[in-house]
mmCIF file with all atom_site columns, C-alpha atoms in Angstrom:
data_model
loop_
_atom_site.group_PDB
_atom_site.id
_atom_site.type_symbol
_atom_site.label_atom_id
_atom_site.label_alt_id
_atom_site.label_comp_id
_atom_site.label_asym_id
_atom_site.label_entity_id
_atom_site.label_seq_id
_atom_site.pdbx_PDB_ins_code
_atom_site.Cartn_x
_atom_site.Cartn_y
_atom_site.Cartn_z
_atom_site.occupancy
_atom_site.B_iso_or_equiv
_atom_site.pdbx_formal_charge
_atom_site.auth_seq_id
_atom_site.auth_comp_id
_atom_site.auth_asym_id
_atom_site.auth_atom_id
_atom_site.pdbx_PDB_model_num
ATOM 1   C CA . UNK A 1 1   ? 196.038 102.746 24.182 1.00 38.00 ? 1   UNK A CA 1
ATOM 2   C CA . UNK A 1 2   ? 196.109 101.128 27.487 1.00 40.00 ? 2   UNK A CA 1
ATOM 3   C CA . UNK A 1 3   ? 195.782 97.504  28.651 1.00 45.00 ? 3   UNK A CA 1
ATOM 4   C CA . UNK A 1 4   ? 193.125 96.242  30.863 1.00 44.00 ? 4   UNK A CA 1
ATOM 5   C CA . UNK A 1 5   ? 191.621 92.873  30.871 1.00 44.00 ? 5   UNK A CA 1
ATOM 6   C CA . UNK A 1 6   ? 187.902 91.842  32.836 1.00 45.00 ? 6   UNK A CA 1
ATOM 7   C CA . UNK A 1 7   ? 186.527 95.117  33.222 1.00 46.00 ? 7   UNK A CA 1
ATOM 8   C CA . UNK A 1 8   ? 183.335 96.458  34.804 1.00 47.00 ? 8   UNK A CA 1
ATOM 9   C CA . UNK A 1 9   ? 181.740 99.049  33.437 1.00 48.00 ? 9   UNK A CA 1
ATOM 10  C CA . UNK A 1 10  ? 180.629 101.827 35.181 1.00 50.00 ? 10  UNK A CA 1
ATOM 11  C CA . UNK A 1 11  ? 179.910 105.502 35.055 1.00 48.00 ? 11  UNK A CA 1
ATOM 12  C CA . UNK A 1 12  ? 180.568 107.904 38.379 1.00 47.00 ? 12  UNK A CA 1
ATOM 13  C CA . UNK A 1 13  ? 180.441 110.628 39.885 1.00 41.00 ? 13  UNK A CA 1
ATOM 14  C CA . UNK A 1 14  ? 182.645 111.647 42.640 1.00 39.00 ? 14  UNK A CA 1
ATOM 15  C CA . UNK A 1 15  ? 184.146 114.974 44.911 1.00 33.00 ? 15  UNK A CA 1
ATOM 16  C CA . UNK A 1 16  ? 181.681 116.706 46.273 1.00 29.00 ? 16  UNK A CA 1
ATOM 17  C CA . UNK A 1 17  ? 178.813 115.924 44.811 1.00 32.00 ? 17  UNK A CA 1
ATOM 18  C CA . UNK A 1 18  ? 179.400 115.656 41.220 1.00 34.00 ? 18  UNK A CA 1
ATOM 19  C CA . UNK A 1 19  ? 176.421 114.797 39.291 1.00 35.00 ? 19  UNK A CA 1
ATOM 20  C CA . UNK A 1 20  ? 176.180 114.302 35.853 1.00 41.00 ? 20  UNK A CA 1
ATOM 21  C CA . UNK A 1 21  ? 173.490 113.535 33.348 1.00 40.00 ? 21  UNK A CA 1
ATOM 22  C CA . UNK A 1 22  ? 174.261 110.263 30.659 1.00 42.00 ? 22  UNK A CA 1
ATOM 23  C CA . UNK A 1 23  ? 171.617 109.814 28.111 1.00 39.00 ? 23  UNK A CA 1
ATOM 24  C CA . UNK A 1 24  ? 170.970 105.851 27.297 1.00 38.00 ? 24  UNK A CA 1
ATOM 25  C CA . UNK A 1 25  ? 170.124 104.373 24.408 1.00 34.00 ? 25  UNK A CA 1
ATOM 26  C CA . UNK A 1 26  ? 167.450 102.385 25.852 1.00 29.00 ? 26  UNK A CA 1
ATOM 27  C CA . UNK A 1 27  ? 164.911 103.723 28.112 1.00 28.00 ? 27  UNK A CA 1
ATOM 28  C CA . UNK A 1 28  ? 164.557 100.669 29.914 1.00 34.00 ? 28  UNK A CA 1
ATOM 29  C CA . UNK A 1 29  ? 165.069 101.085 34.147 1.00 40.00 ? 29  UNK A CA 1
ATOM 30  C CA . UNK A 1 30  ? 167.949 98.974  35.190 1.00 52.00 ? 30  UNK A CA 1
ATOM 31  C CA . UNK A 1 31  ? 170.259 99.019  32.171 1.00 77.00 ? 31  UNK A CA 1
ATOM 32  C CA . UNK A 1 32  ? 173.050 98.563  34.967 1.00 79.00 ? 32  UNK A CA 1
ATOM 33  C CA . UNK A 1 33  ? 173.482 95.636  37.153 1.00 80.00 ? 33  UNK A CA 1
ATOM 34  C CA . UNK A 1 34  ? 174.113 98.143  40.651 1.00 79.00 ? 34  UNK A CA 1
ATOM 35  C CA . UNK A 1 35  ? 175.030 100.874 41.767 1.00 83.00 ? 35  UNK A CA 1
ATOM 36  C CA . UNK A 1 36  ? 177.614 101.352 45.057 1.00 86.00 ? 36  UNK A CA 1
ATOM 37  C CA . UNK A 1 37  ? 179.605 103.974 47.387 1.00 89.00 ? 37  UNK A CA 1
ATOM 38  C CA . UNK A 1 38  ? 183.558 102.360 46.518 1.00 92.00 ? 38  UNK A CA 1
ATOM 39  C CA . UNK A 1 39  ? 185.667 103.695 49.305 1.00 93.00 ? 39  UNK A CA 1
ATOM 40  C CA . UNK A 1 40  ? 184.746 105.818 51.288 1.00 92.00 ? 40  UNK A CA 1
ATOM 41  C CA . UNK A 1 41  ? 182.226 108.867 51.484 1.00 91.00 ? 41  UNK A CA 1
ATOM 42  C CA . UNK A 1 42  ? 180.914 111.477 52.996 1.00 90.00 ? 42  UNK A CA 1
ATOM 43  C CA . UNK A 1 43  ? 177.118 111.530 51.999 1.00 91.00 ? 43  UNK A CA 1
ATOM 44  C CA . UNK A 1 44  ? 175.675 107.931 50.342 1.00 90.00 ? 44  UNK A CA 1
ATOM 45  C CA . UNK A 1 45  ? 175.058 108.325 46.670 1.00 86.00 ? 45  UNK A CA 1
ATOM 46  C CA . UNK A 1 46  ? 172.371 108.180 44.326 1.00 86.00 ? 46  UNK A CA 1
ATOM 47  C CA . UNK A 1 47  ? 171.438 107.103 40.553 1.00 84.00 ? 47  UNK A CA 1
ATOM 48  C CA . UNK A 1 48  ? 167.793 108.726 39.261 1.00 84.00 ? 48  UNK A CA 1
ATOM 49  C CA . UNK A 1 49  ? 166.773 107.624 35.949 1.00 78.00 ? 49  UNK A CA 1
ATOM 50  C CA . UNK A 1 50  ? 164.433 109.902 34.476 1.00 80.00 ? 50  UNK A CA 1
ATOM 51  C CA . UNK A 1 51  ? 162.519 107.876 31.377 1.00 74.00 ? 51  UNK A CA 1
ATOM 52  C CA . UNK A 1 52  ? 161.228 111.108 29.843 1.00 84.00 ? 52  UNK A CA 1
ATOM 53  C CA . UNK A 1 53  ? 164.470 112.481 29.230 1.00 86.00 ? 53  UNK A CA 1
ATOM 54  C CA . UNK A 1 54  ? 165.925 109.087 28.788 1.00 78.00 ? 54  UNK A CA 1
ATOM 55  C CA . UNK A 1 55  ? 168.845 110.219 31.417 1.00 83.00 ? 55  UNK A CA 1
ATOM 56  C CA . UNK A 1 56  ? 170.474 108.800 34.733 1.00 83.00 ? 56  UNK A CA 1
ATOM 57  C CA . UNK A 1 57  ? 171.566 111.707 37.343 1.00 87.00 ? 57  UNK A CA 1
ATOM 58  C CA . UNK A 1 58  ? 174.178 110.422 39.638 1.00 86.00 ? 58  UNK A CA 1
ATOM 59  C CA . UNK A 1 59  ? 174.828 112.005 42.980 1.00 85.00 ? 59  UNK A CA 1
ATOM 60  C CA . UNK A 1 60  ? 178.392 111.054 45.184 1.00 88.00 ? 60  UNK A CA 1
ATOM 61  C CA . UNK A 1 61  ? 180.756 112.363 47.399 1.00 88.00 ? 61  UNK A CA 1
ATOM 62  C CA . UNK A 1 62  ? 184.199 111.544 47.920 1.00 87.00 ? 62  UNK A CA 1
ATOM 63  C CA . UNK A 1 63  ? 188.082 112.337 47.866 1.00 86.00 ? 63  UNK A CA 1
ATOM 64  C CA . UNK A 1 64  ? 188.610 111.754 43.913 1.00 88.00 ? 64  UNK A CA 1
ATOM 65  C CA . UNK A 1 65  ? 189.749 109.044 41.736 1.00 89.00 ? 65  UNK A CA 1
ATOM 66  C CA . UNK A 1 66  ? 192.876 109.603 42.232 1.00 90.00 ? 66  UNK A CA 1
ATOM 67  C CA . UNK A 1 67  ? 196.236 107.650 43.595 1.00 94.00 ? 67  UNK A CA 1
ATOM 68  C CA . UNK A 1 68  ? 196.103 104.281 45.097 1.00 95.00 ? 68  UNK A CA 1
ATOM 69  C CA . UNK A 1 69  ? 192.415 104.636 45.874 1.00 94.00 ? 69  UNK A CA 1
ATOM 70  C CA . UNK A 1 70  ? 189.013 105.719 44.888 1.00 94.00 ? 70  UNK A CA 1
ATOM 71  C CA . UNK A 1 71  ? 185.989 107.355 46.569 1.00 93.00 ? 71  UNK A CA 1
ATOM 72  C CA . UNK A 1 72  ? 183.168 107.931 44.626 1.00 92.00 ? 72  UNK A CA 1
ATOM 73  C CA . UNK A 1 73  ? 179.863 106.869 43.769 1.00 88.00 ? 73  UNK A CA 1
ATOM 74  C CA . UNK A 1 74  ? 178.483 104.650 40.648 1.00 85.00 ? 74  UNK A CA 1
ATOM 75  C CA . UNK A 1 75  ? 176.539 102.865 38.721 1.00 84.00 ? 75  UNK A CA 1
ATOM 76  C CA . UNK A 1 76  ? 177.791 99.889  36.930 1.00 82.00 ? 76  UNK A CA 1
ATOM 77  C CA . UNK A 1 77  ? 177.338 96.252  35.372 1.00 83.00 ? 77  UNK A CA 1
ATOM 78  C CA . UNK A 1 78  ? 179.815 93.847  34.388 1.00 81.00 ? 78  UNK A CA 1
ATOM 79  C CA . UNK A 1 79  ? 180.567 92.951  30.982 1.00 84.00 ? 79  UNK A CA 1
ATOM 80  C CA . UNK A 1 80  ? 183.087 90.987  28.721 1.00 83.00 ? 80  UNK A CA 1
ATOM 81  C CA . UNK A 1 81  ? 184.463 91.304  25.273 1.00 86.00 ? 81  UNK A CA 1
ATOM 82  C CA . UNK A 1 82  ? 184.917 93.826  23.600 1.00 87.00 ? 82  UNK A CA 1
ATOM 83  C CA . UNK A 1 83  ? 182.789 97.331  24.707 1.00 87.00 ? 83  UNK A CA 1
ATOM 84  C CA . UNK A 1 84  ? 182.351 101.115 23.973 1.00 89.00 ? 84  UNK A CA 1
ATOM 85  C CA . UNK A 1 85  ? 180.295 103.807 25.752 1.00 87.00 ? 85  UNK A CA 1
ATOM 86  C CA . UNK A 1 86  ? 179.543 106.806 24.411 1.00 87.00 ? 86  UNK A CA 1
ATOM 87  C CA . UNK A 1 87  ? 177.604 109.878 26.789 1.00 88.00 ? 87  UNK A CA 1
ATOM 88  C CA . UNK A 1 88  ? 176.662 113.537 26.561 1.00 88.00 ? 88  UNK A CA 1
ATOM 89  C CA . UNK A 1 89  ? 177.268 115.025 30.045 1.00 89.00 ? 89  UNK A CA 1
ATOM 90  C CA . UNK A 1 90  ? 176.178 117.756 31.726 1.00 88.00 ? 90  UNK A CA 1
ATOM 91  C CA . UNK A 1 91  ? 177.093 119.303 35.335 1.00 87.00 ? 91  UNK A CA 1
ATOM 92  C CA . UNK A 1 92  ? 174.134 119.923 37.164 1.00 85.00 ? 92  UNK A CA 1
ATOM 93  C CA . UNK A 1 93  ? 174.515 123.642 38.307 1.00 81.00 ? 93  UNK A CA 1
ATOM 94  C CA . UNK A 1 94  ? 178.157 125.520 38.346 1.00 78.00 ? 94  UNK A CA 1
ATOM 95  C CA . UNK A 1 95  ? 179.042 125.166 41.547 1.00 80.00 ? 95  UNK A CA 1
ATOM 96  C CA . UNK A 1 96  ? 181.026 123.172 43.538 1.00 78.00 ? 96  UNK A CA 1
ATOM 97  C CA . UNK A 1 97  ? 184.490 121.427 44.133 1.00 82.00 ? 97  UNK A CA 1
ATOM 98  C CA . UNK A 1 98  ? 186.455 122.369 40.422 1.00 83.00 ? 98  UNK A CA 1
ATOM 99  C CA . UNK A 1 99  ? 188.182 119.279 40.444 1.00 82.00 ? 99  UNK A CA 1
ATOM 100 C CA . UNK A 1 100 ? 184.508 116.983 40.756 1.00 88.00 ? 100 UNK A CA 1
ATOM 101 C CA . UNK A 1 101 ? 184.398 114.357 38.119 1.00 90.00 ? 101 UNK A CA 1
ATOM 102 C CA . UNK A 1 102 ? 181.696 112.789 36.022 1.00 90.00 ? 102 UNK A CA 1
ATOM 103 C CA . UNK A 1 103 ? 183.168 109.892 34.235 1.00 92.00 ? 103 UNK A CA 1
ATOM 104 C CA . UNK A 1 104 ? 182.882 106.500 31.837 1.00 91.00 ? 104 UNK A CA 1
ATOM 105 C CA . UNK A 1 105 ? 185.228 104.181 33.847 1.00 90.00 ? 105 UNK A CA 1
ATOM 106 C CA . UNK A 1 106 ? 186.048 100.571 32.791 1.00 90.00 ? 106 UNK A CA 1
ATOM 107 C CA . UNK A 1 107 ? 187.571 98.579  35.816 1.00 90.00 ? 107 UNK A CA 1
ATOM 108 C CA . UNK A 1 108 ? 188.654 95.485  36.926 1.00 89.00 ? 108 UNK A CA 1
ATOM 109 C CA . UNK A 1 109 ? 186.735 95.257  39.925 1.00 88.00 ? 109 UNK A CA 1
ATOM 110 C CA . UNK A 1 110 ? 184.707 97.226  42.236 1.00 88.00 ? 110 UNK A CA 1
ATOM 111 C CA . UNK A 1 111 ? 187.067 98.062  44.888 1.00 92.00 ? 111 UNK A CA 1
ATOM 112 C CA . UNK A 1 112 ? 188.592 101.284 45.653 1.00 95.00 ? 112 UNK A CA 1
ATOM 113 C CA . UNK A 1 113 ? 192.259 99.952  44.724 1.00 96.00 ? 113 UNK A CA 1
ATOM 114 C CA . UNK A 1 114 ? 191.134 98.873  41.556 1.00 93.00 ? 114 UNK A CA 1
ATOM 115 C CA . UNK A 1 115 ? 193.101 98.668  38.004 1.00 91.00 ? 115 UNK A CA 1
ATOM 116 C CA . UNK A 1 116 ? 191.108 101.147 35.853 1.00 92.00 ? 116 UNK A CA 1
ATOM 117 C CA . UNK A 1 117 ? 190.636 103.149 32.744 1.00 91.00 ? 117 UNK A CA 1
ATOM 118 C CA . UNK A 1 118 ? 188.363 106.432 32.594 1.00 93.00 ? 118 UNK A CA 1
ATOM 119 C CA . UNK A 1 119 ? 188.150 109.635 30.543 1.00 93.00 ? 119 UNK A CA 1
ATOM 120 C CA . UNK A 1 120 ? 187.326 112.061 32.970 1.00 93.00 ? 120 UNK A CA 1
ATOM 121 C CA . UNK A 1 121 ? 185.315 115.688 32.931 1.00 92.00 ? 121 UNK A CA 1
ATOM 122 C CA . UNK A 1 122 ? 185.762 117.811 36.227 1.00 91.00 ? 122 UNK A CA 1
ATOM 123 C CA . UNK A 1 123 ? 183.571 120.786 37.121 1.00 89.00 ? 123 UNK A CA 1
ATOM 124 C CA . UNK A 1 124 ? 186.258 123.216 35.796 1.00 91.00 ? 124 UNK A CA 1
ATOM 125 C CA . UNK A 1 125 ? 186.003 121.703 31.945 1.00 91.00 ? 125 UNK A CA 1
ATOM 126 C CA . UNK A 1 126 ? 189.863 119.686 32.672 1.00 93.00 ? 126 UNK A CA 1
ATOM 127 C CA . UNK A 1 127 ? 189.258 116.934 30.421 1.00 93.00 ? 127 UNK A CA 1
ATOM 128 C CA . UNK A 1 128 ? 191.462 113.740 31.480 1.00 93.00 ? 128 UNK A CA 1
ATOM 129 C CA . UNK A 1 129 ? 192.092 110.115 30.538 1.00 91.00 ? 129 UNK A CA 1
ATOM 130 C CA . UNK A 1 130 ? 192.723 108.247 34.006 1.00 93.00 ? 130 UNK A CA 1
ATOM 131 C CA . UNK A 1 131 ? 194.248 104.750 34.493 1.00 93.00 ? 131 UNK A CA 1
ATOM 132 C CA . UNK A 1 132 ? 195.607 102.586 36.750 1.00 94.00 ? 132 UNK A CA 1
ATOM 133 C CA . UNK A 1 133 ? 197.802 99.562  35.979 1.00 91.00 ? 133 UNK A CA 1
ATOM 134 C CA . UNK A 1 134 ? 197.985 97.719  38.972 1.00 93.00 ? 134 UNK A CA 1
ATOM 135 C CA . UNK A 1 135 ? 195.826 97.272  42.025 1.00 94.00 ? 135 UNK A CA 1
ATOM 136 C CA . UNK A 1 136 ? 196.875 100.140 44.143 1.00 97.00 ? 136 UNK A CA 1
ATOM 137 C CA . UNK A 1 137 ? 199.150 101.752 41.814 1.00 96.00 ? 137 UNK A CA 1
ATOM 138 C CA . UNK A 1 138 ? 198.885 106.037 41.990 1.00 96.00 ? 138 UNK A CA 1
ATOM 139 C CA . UNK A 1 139 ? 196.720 106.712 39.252 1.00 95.00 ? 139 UNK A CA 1
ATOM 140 C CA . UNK A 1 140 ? 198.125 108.463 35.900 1.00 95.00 ? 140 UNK A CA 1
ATOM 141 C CA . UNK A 1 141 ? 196.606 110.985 34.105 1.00 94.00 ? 141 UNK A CA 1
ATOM 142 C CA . UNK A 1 142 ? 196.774 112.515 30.247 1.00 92.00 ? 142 UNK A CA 1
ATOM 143 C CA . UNK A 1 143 ? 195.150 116.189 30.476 1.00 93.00 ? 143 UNK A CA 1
ATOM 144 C CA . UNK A 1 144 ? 193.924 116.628 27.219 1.00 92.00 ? 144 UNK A CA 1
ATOM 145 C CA . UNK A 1 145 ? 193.657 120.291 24.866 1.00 91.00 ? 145 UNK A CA 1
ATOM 146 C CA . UNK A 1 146 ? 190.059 120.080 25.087 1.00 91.00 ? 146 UNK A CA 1
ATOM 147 C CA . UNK A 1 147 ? 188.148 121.482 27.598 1.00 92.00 ? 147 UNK A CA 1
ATOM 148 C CA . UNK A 1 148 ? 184.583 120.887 28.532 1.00 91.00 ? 148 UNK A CA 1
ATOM 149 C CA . UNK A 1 149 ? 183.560 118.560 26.120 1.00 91.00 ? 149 UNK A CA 1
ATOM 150 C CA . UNK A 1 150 ? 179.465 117.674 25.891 1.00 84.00 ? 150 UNK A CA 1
ATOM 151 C CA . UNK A 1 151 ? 180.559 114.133 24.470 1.00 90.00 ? 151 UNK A CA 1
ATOM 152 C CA . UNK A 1 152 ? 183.069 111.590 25.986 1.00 91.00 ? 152 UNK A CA 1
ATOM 153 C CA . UNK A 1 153 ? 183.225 107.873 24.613 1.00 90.00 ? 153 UNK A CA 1
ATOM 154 C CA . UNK A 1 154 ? 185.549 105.423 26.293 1.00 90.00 ? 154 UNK A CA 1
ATOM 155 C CA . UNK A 1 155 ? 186.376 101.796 24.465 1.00 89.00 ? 155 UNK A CA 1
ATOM 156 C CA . UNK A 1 156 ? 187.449 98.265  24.976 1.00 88.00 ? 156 UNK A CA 1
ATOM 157 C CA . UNK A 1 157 ? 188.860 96.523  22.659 1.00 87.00 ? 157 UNK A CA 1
ATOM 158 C CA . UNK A 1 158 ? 190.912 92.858  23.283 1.00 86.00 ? 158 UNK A CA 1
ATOM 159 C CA . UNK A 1 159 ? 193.050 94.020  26.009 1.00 81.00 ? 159 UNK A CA 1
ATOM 160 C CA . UNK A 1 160 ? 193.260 98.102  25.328 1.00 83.00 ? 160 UNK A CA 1
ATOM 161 C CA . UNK A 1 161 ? 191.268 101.095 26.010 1.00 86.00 ? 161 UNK A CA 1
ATOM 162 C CA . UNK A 1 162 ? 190.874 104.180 23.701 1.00 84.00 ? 162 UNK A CA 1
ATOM 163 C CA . UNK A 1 163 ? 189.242 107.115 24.524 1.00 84.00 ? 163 UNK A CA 1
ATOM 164 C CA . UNK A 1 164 ? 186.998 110.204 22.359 1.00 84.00 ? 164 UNK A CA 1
ATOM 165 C CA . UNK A 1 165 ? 186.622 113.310 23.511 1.00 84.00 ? 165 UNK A CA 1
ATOM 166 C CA . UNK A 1 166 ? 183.831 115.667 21.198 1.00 80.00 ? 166 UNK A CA 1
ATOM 167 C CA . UNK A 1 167 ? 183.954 119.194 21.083 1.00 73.00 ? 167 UNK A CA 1
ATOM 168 C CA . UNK A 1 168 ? 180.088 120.715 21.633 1.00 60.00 ? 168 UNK A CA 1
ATOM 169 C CA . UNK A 1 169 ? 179.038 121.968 18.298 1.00 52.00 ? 169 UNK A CA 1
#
């Protein structure tokens, strides 16, 4: 488990345009409260909901979430207490950067420095849980034995962050 306190939740997408596909419980537009570019970027990015499908696509570009700063797109909206989000994602097409991410981020703020939590999914199936534990700390990373999972679910609760990784069945 890790600590973080006053997060914002927020899903991404980041290195060379990563996109990914979440499914949402609700098929109501707007279920997050923005979406922004945090550091900096090559192309703008982009969140599509499709109501159909009941999915958001997220376009970015970017470096990586990775060290003392982040560039990447998302989508996000703050919350407090306790939270968990759960998501089936998909790559779309195979190719790419290897090491572009999709993933469910909870973070202190929204700038590129910020304290955070993620599990992470890059294009090449590496499966990660990400965090940062101080503004501007390098980031640390757990690889995990799982590779390409289709479900990811990453947690609050009080002051620590657990994450699930689901093998596709």
């Amino acid at each position: 488990m890790r600590r973080i306190s006053r997060p914002t939740f927020a899903i991404g997408a980041c290195a060379l345009l990563a996109t990914l596909l979440v499914p949402v419980a609700q098929a109501q537009v707007g279920e997050f409260d923005g979406q922004l570019d945090v550091g900096t970027v090559l192309h703008p990015g982009s969140v599509a909901y499709d109501a159909q499908k009941h999915t958001y696509t997220i376009s970015g570009s970017g470096d990586n979430m990775w060290f003392g700063a982040d560039d990447f797109h998302l989508a996000w909206k703050k919350v407090s207490g306790d939270v968990a989000i759960t998501a089936d994602i998909d790559f779309v097409g195979t190719t790419g950067n290897e090491h572009r991410k999709a993933a469910l981020l909870l973070r202190q703020t929204l700038d590129a420095n910020s304290v955070y939590a993620d599990v992470a999914l890059h294009g090449n199936g590496l499966t990660s849980l990400q965090y940062r534990d101080a503004p501007g700390a390098d980031t640390h990373e757990v690889e995990t034995a799982v590779s390409a999972p289709r479900r990811v679910r990453i947690e609050k609760r009080g002051e620590h962050v657990l994450w699930a990784i689901h093998q596709a069945n």
